[in-house]
PDB file of C-alpha atoms in Angstrom:
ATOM      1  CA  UNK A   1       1.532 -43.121  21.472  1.00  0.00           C
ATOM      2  CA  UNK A   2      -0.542 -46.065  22.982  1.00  0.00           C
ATOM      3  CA  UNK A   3      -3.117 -46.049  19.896  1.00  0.00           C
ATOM      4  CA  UNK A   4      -0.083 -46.091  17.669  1.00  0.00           C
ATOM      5  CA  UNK A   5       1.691 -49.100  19.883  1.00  0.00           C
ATOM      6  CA  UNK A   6      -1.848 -51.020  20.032  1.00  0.00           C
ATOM      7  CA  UNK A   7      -1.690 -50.428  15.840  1.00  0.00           C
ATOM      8  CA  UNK A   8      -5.498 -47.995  16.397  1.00  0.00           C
ATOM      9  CA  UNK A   9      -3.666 -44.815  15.109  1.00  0.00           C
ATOM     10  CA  UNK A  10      -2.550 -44.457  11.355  1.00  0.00           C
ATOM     11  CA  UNK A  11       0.773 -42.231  11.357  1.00  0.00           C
ATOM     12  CA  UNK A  12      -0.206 -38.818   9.195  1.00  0.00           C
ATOM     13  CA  UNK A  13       1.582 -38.160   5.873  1.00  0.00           C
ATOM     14  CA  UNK A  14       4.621 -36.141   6.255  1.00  0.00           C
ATOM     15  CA  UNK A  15       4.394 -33.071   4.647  1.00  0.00           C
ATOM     16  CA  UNK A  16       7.162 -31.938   2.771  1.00  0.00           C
ATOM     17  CA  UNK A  17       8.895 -29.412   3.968  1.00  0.00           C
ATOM     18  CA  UNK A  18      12.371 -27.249   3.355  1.00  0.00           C
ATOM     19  CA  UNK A  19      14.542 -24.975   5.749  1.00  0.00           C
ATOM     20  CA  UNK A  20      18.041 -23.365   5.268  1.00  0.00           C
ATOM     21  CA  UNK A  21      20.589 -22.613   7.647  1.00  0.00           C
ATOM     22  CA  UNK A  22      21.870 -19.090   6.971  1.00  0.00           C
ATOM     23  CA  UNK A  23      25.549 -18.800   7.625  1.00  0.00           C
ATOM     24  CA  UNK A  24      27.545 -15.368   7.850  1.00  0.00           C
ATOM     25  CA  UNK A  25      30.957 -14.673   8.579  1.00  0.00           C
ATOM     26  CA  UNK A  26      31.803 -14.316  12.169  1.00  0.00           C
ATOM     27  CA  UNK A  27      32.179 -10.528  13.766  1.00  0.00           C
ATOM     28  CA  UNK A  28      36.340 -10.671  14.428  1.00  0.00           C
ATOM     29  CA  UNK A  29      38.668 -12.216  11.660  1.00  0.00           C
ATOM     30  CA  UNK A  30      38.870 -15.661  12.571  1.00  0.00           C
ATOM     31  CA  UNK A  31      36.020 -16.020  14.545  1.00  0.00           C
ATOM     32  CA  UNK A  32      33.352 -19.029  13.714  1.00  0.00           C
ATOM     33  CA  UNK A  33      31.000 -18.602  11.063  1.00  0.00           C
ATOM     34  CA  UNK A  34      27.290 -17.787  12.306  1.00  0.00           C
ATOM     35  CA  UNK A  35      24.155 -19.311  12.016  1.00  0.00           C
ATOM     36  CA  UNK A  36      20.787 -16.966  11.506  1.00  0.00           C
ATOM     37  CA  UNK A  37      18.007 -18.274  13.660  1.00  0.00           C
ATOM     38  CA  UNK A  38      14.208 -17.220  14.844  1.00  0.00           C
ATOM     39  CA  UNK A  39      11.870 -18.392  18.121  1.00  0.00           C
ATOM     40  CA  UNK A  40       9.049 -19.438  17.293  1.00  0.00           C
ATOM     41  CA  UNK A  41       5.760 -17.797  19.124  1.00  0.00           C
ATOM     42  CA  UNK A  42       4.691 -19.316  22.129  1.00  0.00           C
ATOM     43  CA  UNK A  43       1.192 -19.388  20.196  1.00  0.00           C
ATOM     44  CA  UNK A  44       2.177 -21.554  17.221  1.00  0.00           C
ATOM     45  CA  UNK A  45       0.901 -25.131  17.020  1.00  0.00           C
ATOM     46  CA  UNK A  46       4.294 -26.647  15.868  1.00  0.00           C
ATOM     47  CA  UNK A  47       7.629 -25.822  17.376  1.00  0.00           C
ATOM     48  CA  UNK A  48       6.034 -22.783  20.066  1.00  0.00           C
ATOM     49  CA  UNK A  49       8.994 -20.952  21.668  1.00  0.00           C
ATOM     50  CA  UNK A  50      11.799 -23.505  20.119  1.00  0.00           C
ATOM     51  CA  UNK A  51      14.712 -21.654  17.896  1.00  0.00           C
ATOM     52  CA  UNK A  52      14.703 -22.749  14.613  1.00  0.00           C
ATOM     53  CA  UNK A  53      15.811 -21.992  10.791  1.00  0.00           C
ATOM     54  CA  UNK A  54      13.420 -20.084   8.037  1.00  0.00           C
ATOM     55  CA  UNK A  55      11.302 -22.928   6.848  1.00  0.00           C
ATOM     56  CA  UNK A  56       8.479 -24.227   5.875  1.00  0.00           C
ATOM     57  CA  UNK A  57       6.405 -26.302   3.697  1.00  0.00           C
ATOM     58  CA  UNK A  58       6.117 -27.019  -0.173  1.00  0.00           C
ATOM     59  CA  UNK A  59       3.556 -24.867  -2.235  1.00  0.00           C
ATOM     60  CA  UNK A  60       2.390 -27.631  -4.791  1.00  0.00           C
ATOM     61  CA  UNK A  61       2.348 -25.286  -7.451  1.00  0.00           C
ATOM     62  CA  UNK A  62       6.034 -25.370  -7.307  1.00  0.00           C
ATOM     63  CA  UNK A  63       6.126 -28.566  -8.996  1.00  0.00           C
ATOM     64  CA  UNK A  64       4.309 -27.782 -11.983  1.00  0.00           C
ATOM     65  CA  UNK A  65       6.769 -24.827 -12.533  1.00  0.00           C
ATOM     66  CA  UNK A  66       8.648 -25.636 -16.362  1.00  0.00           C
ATOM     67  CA  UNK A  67      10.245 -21.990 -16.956  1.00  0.00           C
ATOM     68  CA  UNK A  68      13.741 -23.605 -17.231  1.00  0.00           C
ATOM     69  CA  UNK A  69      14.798 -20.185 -17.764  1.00  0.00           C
ATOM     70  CA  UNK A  70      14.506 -19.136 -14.383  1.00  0.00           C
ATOM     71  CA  UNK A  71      16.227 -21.574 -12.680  1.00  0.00           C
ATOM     72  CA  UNK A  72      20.296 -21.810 -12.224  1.00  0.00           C
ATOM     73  CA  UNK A  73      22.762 -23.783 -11.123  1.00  0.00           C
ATOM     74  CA  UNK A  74      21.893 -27.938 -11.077  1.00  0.00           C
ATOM     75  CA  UNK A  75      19.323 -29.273 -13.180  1.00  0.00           C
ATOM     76  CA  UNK A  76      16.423 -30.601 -11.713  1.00  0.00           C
ATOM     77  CA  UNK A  77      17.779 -34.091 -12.759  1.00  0.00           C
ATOM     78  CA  UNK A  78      20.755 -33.458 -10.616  1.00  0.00           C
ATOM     79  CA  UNK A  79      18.353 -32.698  -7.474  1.00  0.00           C
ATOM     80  CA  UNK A  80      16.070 -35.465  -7.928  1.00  0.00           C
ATOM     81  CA  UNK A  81      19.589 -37.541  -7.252  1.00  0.00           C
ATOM     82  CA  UNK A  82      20.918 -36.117  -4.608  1.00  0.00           C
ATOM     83  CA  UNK A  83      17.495 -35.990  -2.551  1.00  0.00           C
ATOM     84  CA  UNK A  84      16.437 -39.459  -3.542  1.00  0.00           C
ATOM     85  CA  UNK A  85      13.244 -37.843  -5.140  1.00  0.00           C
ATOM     86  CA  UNK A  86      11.462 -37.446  -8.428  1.00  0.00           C
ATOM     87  CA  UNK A  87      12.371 -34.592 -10.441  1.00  0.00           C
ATOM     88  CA  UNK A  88       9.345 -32.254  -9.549  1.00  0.00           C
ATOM     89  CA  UNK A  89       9.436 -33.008  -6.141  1.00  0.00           C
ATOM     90  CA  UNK A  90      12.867 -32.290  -6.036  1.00  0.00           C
ATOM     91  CA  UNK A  91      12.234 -28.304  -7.448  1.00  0.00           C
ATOM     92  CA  UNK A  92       9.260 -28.249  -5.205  1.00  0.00           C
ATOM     93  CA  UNK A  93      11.683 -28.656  -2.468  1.00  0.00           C
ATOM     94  CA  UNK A  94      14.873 -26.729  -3.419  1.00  0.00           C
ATOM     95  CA  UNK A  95      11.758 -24.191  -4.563  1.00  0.00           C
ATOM     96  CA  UNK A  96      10.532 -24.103  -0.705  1.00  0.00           C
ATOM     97  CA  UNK A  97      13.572 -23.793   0.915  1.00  0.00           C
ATOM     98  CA  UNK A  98      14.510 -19.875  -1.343  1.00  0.00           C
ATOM     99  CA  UNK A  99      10.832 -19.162  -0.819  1.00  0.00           C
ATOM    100  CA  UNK A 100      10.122 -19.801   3.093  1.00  0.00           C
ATOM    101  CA  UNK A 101      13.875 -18.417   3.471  1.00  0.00           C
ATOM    102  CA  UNK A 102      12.186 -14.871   1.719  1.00  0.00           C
ATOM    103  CA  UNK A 103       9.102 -15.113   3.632  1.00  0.00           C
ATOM    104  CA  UNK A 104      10.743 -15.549   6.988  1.00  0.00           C
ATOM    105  CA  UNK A 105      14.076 -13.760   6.725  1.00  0.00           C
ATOM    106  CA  UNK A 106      14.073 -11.274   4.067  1.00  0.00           C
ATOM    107  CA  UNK A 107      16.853 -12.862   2.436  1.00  0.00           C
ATOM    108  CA  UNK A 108      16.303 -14.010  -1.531  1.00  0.00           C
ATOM    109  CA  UNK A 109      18.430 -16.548  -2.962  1.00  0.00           C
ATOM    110  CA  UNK A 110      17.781 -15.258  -6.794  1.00  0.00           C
ATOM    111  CA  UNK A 111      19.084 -12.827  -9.005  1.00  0.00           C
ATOM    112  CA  UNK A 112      18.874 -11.041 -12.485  1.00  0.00           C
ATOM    113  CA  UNK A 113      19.579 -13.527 -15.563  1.00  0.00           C
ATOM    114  CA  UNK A 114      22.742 -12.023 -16.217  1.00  0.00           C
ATOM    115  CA  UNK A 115      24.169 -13.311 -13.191  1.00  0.00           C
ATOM    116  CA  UNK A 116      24.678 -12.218  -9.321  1.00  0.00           C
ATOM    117  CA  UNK A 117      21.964 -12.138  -6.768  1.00  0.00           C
ATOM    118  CA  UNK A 118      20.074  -9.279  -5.551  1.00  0.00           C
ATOM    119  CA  UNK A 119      21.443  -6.967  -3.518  1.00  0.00           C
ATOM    120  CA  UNK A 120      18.659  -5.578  -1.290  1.00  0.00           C
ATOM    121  CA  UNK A 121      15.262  -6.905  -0.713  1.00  0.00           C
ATOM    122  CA  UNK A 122      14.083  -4.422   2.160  1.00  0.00           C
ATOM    123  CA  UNK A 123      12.071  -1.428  -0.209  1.00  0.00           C
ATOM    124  CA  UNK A 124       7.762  -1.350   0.001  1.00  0.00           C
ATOM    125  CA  UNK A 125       7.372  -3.179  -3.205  1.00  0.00           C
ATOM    126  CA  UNK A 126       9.577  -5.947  -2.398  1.00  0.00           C
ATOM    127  CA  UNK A 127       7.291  -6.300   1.385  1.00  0.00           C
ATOM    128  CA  UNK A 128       4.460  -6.367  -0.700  1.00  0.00           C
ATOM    129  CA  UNK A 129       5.542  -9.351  -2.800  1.00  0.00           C
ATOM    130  CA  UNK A 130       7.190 -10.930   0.161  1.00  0.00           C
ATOM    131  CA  UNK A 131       3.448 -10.668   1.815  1.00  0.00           C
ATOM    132  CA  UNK A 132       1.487 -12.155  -0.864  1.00  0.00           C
ATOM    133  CA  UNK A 133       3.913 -15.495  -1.092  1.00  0.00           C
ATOM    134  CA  UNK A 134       3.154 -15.386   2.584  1.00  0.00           C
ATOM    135  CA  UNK A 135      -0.393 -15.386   1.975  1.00  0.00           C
ATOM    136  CA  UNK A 136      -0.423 -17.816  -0.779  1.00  0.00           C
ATOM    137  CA  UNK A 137      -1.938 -14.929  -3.243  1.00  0.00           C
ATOM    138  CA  UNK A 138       1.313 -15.772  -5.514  1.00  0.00           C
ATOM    139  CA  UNK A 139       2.920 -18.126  -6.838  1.00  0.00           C
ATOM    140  CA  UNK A 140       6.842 -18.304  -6.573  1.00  0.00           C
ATOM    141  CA  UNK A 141       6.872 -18.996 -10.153  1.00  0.00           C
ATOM    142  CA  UNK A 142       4.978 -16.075 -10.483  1.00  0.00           C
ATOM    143  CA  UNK A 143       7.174 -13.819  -8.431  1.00  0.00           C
ATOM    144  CA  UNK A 144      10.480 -14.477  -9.698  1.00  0.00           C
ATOM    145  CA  UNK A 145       8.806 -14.064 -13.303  1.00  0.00           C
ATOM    146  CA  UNK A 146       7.717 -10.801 -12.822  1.00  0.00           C
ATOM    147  CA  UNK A 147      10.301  -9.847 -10.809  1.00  0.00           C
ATOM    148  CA  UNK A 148      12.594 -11.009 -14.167  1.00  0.00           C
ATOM    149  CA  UNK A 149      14.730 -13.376 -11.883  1.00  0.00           C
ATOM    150  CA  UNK A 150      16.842 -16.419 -11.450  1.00  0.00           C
ATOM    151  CA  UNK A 151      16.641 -19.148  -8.663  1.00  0.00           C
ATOM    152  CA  UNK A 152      20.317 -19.511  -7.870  1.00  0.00           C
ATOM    153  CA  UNK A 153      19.941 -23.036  -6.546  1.00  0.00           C
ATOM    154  CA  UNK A 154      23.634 -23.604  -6.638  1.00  0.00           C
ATOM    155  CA  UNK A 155      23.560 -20.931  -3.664  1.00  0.00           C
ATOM    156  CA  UNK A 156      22.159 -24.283  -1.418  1.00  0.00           C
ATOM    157  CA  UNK A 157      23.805 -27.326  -0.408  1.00  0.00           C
ATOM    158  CA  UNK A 158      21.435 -30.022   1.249  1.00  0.00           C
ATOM    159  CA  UNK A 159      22.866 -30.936   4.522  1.00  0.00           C
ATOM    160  CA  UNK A 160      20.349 -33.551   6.318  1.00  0.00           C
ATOM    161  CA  UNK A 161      16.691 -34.793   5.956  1.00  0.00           C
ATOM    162  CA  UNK A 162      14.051 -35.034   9.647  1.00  0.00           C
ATOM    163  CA  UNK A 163      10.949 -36.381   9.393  1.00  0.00           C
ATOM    164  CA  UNK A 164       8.552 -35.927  12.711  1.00  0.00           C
ATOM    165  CA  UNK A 165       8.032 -39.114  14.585  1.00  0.00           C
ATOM    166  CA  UNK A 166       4.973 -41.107  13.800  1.00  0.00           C
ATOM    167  CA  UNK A 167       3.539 -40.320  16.936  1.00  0.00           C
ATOM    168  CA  UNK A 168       2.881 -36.567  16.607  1.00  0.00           C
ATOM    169  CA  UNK A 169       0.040 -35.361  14.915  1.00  0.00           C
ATOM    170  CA  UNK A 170       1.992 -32.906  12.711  1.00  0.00           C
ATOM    171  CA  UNK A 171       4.514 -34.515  10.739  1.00  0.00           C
ATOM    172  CA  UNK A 172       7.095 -32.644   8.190  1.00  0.00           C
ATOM    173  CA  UNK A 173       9.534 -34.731   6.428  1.00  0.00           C
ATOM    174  CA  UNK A 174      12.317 -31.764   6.533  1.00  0.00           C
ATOM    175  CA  UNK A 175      15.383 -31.032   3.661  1.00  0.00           C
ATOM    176  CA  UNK A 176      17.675 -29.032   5.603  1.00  0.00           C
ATOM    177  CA  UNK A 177      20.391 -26.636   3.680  1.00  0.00           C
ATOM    178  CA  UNK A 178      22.817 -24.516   4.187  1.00  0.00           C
ATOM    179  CA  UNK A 179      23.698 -21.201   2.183  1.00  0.00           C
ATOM    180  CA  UNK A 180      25.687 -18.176   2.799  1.00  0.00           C
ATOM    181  CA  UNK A 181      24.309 -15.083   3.338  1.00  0.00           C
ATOM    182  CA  UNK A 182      24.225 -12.778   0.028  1.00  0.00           C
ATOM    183  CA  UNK A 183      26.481 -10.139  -0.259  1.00  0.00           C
ATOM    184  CA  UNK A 184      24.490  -6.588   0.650  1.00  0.00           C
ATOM    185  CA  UNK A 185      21.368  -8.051   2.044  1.00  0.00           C
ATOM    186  CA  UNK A 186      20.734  -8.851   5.534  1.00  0.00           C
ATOM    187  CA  UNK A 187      18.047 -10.985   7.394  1.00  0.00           C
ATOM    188  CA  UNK A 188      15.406  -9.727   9.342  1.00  0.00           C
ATOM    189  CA  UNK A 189      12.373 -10.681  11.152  1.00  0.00           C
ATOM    190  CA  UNK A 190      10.381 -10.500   8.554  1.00  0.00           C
ATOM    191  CA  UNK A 191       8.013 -13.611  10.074  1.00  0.00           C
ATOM    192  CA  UNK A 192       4.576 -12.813  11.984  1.00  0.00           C
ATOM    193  CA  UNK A 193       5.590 -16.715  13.321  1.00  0.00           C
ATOM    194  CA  UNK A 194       8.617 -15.341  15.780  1.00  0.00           C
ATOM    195  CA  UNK A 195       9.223 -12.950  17.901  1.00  0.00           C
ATOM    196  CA  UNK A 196      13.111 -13.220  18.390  1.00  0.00           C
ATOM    197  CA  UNK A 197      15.933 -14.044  16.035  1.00  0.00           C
ATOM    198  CA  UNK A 198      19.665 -13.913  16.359  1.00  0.00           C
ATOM    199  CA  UNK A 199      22.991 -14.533  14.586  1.00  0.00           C
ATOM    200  CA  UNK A 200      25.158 -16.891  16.983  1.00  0.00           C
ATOM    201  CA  UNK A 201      28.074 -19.403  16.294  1.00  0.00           C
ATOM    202  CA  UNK A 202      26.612 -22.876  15.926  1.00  0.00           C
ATOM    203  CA  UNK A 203      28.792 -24.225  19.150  1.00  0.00           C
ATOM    204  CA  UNK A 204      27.567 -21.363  21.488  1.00  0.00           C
ATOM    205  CA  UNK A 205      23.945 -21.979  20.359  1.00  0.00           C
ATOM    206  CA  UNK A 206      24.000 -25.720  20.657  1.00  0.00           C
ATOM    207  CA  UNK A 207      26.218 -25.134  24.097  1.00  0.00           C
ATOM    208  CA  UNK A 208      23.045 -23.177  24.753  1.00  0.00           C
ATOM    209  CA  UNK A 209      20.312 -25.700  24.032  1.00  0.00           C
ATOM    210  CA  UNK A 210      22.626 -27.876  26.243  1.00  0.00           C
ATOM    211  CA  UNK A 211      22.351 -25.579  29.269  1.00  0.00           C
ATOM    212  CA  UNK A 212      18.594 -25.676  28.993  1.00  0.00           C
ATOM    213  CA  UNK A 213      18.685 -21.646  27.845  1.00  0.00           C
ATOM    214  CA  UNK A 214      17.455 -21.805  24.490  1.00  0.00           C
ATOM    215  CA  UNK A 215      14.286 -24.328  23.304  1.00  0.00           C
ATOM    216  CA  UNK A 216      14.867 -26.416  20.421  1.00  0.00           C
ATOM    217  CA  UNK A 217      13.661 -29.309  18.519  1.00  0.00           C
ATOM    218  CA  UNK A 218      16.082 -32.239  18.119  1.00  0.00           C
ATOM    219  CA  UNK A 219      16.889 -31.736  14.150  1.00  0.00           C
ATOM    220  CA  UNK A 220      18.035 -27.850  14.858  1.00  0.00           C
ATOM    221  CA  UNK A 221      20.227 -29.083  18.069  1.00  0.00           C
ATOM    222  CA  UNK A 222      21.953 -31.441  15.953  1.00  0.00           C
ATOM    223  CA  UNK A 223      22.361 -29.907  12.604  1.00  0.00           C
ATOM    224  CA  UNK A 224      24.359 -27.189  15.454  1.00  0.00           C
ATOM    225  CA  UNK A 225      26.608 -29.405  16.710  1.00  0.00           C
ATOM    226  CA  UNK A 226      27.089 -30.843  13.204  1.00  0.00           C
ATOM    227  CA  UNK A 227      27.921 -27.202  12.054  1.00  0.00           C
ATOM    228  CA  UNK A 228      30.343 -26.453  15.267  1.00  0.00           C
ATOM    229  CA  UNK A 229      32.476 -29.717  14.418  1.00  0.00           C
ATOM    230  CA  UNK A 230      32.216 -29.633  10.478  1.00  0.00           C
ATOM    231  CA  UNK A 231      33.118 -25.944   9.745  1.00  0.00           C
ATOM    232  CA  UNK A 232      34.600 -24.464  12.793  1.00  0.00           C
ATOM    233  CA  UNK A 233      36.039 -21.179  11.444  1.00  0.00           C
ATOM    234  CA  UNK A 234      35.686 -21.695   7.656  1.00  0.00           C
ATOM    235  CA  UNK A 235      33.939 -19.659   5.637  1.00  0.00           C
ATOM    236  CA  UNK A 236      30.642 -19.427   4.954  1.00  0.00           C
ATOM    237  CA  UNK A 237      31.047 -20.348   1.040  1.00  0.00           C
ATOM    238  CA  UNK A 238      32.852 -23.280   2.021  1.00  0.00           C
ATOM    239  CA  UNK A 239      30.195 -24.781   3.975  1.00  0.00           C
ATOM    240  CA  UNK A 240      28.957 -26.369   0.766  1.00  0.00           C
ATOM    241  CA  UNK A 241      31.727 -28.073   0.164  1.00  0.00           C
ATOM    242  CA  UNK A 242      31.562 -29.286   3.198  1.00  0.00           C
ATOM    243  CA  UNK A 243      28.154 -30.175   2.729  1.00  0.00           C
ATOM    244  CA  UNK A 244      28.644 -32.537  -0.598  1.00  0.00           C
ATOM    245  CA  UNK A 245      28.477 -36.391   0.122  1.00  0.00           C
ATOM    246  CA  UNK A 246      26.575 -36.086   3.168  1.00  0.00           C
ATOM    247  CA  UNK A 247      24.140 -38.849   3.850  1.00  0.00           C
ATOM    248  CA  UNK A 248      20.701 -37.660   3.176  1.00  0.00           C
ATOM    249  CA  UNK A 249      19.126 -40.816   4.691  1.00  0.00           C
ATOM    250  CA  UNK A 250      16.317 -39.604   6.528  1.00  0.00           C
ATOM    251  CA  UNK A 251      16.232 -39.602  10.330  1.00  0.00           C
ATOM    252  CA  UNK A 252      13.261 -41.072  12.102  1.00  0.00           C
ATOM    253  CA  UNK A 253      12.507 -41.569  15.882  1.00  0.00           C
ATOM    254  CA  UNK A 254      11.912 -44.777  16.998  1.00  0.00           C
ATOM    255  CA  UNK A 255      10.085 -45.706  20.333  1.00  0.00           C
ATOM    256  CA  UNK A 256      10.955 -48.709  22.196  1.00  0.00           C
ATOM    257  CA  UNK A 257       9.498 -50.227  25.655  1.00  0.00           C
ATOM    258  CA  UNK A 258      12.037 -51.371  28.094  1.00  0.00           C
ATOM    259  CA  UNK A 259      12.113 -51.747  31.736  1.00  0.00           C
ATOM    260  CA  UNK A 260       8.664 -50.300  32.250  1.00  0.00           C
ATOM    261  CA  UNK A 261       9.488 -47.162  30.243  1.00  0.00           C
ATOM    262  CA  UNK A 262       8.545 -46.181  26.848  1.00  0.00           C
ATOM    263  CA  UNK A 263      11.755 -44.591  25.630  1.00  0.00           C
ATOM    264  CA  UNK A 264      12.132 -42.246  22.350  1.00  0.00           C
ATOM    265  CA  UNK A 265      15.489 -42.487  20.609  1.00  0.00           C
ATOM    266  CA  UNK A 266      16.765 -41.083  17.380  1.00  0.00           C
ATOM    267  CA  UNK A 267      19.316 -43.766  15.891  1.00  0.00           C
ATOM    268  CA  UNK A 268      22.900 -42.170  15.573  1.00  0.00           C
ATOM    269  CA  UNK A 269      21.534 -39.152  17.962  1.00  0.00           C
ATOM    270  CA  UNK A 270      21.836 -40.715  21.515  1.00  0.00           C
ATOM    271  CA  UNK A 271      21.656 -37.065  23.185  1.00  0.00           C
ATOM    272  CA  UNK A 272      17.741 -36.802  22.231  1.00  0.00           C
ATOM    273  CA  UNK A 273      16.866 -39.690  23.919  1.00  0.00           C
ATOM    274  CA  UNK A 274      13.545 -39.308  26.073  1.00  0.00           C
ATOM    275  CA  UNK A 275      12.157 -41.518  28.451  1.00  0.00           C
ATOM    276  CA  UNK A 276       8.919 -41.878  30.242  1.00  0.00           C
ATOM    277  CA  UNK A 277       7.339 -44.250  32.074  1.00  0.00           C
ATOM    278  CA  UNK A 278       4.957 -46.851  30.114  1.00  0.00           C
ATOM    279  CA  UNK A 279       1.159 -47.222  31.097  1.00  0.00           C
ATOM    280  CA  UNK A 280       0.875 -50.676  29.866  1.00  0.00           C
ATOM    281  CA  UNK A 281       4.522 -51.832  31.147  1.00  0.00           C
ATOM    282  CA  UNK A 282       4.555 -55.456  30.977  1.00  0.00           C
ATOM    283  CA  UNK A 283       8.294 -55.850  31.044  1.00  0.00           C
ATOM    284  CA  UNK A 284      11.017 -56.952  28.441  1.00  0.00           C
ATOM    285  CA  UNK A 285      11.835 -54.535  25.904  1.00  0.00           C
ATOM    286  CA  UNK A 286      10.155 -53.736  21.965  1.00  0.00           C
ATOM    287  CA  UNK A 287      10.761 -51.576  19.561  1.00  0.00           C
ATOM    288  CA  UNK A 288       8.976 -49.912  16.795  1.00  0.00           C
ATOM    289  CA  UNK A 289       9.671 -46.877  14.457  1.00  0.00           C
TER     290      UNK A 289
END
């Protein structure tokens, strides 16, 4: 953080990046919708031990895919608008958010051309497939194609956009969604990146993170709370319509010296606020992004 105050560090490129919050309807009639998440390994380089959503980054070959065929729901044209993107970055995205959600969960937002999704994703052949997008062996293009399916994107809503302070040496500029959990399938741990996952309302998980009990990264802790006070017990199809019109401005840390501290703040998230002390304190107060 000094190098980058003193202007001797150039920030890394974000990498794109897509993750969906899975939402299913609560266990008792009534009860608040739930929110599918997974801990990440204490061994991974990014994120160890913090709860998170399936996610992960975009497979450039998803924006060369042009088989409007297997794609439903909004056009790409209507994506690129509401993310602020170009039109091929836009399916890259919306791409990486079904895929990663498959790799890590199990659950596949697609279905047959006629219409519907698919109803259970847990047989050999399907692992197989599921283990080669993993790998990177094939395409998602590829998959759906042979698989004869349909990207349902109108199964996702986009709910916010992170990107990783400049500071940190892995940065992810981060769609987040939300979707509903298909009817028959259910999510598993289908990642070799966690070790745990759990369904849990959004308010008891973020009450969690609160009480210092479960780990998490700022952008799952808020998109929580956002959840507990947006949808409360609604269900989880209706979460999209809560979702439309929300501002998709990204959100950026910005680190500011002040009292001879250094202090990290997230504008419009005062909770995440960090402080430590500053090195090179010379008094007064600075700010940078």
């Amino acid at each position: 953080m000094r190098a980058l105050w003193a202007g001797e560090l150039v920030p890394p490129e974000p990498r794109r990046a897509a993750t969906v919050m899975l939402l299913r309807d609560g266990p008792f009639g009534g009860a608040p919708v739930e929110v599918y998440l997974l801990r990440r390994r204490a061994s991974m380089a990014f994120g160890a031990g913090a709860h998170a959503y399936p996610g992960g980054g975009v497979d450039p070959r998803d924006e060369e895919w042009d088989d409007a065929a297997g794609w439903s729901g909004p056009d790409r044209s209507r994506w690129a608008a509401r993310l602020g993107v170009s039109e091929s970055v836009a399916q890259s995205i919306v791409c990486a958010a079904v895929r990663e959600t498959f790799e890590e969960s199990g659950v596949l937002l697609a279905g047959p051309h006629g219409g519907g999704v698919v109803a259970d994703t847990t047989g050999d052949d399907w692992e197989v497939d599921r283990r080669a997008l993993v790998d990177r062996e094939l395409s998602f293009s590829d998959f759906l194609a042979r698989r004869r399916l349909v990207l349902r994107s109108e199964l996702l809503a986009p709910w916010t956009r992170w990107i990783t302070p400049e500071f940190e040496s892995r940065r992810y500029d981060t769609w987040f969604f939300v979707a509903a959990l298909p009817v028959g399938q259910r999510a598993r741990n289908a990642s070799t990146e966690a070790d745990r996952t759990l369904w849990t309302a959004p308010g008891e998980a973020y009450a969690g993170y609160r009480r210092g009990e479960l780990l998490m990264m700022p952008p799952t802790a808020a998109t929580l709370r956002e959840l507990a006070e947006s949808v409360g017990s609604a269900e989880p199809e209706a979460v999209r319509t809560v979702a439309d019109g929300r501002d998709l401005s990204p959100v950026l840390a910005r680190t500011r010296r002040e009292d001879g501290q250094i202090v990290i703040h997230w504008p419009g998230y005062e909770e995440f606020e960090k402080r430590m002390p500053d090195p090179d304190a010379g008094g007064g107060a600075e700010e940078r992004r």
